[in-house]
CSV table of C-alpha atoms in Angstrom, one decimal:
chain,number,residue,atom,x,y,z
W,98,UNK,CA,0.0,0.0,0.0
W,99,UNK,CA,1.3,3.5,-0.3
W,100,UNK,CA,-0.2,6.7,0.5
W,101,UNK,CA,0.4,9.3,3.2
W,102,UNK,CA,-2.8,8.3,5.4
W,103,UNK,CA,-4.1,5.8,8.0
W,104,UNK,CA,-4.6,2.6,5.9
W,105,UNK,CA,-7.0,1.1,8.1
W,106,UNK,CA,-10.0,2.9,10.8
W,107,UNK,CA,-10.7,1.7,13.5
W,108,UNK,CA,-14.6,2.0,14.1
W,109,UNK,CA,-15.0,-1.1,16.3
W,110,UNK,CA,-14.6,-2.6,19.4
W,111,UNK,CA,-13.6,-6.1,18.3
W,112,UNK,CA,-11.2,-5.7,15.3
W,113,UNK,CA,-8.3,-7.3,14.1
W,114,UNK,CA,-6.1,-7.5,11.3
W,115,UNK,CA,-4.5,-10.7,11.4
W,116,UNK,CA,-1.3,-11.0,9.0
W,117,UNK,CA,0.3,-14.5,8.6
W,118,UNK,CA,1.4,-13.6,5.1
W,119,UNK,CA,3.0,-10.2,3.5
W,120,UNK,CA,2.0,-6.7,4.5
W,121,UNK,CA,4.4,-4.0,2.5
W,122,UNK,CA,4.6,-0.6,2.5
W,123,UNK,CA,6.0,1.4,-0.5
W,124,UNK,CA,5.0,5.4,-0.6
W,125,UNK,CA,6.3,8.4,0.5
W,126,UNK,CA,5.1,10.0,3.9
W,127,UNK,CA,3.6,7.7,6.8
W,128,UNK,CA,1.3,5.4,7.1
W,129,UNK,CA,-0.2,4.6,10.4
W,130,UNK,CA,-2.4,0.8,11.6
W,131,UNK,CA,-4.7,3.7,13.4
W,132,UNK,CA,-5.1,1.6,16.8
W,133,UNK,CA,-6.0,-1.4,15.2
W,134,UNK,CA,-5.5,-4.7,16.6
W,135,UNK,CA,-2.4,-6.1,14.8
W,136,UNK,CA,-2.0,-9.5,15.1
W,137,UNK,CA,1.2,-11.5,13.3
W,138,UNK,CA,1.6,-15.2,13.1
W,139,UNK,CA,4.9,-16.7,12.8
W,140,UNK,CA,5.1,-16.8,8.8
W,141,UNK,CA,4.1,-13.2,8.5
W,142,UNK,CA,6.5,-10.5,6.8
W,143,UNK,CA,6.5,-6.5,7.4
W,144,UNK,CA,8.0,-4.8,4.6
W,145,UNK,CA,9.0,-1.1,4.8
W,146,UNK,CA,10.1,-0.5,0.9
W,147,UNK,CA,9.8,2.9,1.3
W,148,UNK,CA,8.1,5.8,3.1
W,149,UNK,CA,7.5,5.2,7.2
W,150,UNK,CA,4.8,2.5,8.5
W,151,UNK,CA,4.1,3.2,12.0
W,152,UNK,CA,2.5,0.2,13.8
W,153,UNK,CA,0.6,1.3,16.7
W,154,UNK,CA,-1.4,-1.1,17.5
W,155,UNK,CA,-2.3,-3.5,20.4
W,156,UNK,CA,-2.3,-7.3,19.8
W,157,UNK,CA,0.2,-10.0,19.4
W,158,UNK,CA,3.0,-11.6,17.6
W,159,UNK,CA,4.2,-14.9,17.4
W,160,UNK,CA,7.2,-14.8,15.4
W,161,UNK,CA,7.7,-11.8,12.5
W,162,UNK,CA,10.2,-11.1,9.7
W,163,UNK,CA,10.9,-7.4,9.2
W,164,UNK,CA,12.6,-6.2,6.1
W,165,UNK,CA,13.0,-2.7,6.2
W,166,UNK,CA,15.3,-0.7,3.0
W,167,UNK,CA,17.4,1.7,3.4
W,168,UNK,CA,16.2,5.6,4.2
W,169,UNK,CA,12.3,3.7,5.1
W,170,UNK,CA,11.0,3.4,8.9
W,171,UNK,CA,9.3,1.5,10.7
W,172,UNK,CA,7.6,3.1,13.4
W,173,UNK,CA,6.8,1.2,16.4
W,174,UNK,CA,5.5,4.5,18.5
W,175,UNK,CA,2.5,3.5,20.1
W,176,UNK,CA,2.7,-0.3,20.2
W,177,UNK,CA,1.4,-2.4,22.7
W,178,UNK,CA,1.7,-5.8,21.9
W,179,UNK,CA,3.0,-9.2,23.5
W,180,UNK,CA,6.3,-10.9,21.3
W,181,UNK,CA,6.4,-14.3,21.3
W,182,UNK,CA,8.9,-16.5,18.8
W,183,UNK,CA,11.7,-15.1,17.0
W,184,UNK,CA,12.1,-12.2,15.1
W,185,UNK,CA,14.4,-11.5,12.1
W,186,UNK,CA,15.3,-8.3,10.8
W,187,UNK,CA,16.9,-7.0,7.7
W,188,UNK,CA,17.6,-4.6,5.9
W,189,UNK,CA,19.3,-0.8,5.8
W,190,UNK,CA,17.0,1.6,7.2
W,191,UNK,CA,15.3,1.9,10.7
W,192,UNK,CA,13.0,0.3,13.4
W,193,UNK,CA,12.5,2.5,15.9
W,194,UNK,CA,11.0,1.9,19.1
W,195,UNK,CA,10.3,5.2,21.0
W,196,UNK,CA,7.0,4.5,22.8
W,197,UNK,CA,4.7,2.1,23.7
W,198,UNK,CA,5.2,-1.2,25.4
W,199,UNK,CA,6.8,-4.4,23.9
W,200,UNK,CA,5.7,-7.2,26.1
W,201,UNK,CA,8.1,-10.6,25.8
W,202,UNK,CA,5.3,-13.5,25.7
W,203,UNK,CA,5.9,-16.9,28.2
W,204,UNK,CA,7.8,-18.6,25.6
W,205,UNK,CA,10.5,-15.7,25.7
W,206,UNK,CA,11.3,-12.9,22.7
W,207,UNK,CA,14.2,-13.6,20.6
W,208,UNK,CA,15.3,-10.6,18.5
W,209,UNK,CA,17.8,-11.5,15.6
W,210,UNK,CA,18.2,-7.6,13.8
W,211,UNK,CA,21.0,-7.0,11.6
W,212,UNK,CA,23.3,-4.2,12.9
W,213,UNK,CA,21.4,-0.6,13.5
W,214,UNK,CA,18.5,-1.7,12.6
W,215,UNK,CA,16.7,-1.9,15.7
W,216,UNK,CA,17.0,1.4,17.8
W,217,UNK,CA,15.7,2.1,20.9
W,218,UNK,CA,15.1,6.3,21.5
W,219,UNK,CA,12.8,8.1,23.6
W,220,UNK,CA,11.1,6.3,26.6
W,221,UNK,CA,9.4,3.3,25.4
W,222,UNK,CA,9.4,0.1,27.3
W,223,UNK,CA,10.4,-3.5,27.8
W,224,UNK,CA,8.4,-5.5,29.7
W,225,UNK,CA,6.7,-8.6,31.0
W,226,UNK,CA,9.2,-12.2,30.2
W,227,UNK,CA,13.0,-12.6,29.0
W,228,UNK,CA,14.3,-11.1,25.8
W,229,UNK,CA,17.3,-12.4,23.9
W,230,UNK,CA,19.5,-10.5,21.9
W,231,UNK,CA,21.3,-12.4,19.3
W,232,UNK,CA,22.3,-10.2,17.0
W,233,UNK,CA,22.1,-6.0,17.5
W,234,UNK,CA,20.2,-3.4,19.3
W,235,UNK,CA,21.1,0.1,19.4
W,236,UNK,CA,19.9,2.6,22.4
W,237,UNK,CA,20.3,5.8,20.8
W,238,UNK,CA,18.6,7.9,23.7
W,239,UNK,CA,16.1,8.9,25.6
W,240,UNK,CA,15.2,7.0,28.9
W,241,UNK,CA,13.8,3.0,27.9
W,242,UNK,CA,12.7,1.4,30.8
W,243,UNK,CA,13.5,-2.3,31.2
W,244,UNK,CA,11.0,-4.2,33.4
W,245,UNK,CA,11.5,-7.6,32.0
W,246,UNK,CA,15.0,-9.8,31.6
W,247,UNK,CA,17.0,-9.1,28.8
W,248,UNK,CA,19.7,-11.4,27.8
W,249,UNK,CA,22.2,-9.9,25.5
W,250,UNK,CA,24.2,-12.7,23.6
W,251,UNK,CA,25.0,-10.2,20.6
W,252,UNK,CA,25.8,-7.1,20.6
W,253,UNK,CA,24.1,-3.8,22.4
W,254,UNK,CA,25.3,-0.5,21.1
W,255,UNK,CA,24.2,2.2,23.6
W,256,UNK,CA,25.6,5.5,22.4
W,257,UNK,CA,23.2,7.9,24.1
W,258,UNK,CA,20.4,7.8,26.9
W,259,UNK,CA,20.1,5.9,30.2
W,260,UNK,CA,18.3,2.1,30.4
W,261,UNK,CA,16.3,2.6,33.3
W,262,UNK,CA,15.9,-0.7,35.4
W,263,UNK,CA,12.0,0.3,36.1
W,264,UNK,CA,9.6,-1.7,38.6
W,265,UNK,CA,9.4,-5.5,38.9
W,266,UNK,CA,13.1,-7.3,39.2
W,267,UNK,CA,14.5,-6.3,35.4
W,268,UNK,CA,17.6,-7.6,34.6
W,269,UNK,CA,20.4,-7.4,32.0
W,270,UNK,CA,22.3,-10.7,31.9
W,271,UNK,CA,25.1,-9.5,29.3
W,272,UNK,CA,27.0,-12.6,27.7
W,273,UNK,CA,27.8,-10.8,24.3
W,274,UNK,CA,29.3,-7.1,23.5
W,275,UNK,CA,27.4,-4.5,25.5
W,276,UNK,CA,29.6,-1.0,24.1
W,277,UNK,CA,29.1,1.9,26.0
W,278,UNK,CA,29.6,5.0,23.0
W,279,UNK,CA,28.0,7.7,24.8
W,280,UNK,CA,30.1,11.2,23.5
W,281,UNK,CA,28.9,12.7,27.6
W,282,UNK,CA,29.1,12.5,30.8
W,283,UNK,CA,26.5,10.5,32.4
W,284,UNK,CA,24.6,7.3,33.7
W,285,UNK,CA,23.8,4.6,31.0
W,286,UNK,CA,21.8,2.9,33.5
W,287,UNK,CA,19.3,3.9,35.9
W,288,UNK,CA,17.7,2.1,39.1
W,289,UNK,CA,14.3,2.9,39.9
W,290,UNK,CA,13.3,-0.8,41.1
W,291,UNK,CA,14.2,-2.7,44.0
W,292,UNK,CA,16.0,-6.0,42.9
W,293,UNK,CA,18.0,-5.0,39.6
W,294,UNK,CA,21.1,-6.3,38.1
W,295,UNK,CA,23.6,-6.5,35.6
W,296,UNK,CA,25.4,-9.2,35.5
W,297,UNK,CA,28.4,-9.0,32.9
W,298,UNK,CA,29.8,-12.4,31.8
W,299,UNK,CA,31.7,-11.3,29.0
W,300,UNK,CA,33.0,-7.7,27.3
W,301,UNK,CA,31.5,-4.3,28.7
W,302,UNK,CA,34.0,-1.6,27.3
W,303,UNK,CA,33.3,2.2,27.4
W,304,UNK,CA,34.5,3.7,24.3
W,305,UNK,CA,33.2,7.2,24.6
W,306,UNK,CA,34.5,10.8,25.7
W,307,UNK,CA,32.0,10.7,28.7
W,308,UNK,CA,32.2,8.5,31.8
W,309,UNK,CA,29.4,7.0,33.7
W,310,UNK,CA,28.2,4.0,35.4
């Protein structure tokens, strides 16, 4: 679909629109899901050829392959969903998650993005079971909160804002590369819950003009 609109209206109280095949985007300007219930099944695709899609939308996924080309977006602002399964992500241009909630389902979230594809900005958050990293996430800025477990066996680029450990018992379990690249001084992580931990098996290196902790 293209077009610089909503592309669907929500005028109901029981809607869904439930994708277990191909939903692309190609247009200039944005394109919004409008509040409908998105729903994806493991075998469904979201293509971002060109233009911005901004899914904000409640419902679920079990599983999704995002292919996103270079200088498109895919919006996540606004989401409130549950992520179940694994989810694959190509491409050159942008996810960016910068409000809303992402809730990891009981079978666990497993995010496989390719590098700088996935960026975390603003103040959205993390919540509910355990999600794996096992490829790349970027926190760009902004404060994310982190109210669910969050195993990092990739890499985690965080070159600006603060991971804020937020209610519950969050917890960053860091295996992989978690690179500190933040150009200021400053925290990169924030406690505002009572457990929290990180707990660094592996490589945490600061490699920015700032210090922090």
């Amino acid at each position: 679909f293209s077009g610089d609109q909503n592309f669907l209206g929500n005028f109901s109280n029981a809607e869904a629109f439930n994708n277990s095949g191909i939903l692309r985007r190609d247009g200039t300007g944005s394109a919004s899901t409008a509040n409908v219930t998105f729903n994806n099944a493991a075998t469904g695709a979201i293509q971002v050829v060109n233009g911005t899609l901004r899914l904000d939308s409640g419902g679920e996924m079990l599983g999704a392959t995002f292919d996103v080309a270079a200088g498109a977006t895919l919006n996540l602002a606004g989401i409130n969903q549950t992520w179940t399964g694994t989810f694959v992500g190509t491409g050159g241009g942008i996810i960016s998650h910068n409000s809303g909630t992402i809730s990891a389902g009981p079978g666990g979230a497993v995010l496989a993005f390719a590098e700088g594809l996935f960026q975390i900005d603003a103040d959205p958050n993390l919540s509910g079971g355990v999600f794996t990293n096992v490829n790349s996430l970027a926190i760009v800025g902004g404060h994310p909160n982190l109210n669910a477990t969050l195993n990092n066996m990739g890499t985690v680029v965080q070159s600006g804002g603060r991971l804020d450990f937020f209610q519950g018992t969050p917890t960053v379990n860091n295996i992989g590369l978690w690179e500190v690249n933040m150009p200021a001084t400053g925290d990169f992580l924030g406690n505002f819950s009572n457990p929290v931990a990180f707990n660094n098996s592996w490589w945490l290196p600061g490699v920015g003009g700032g210090e922090g902790c």
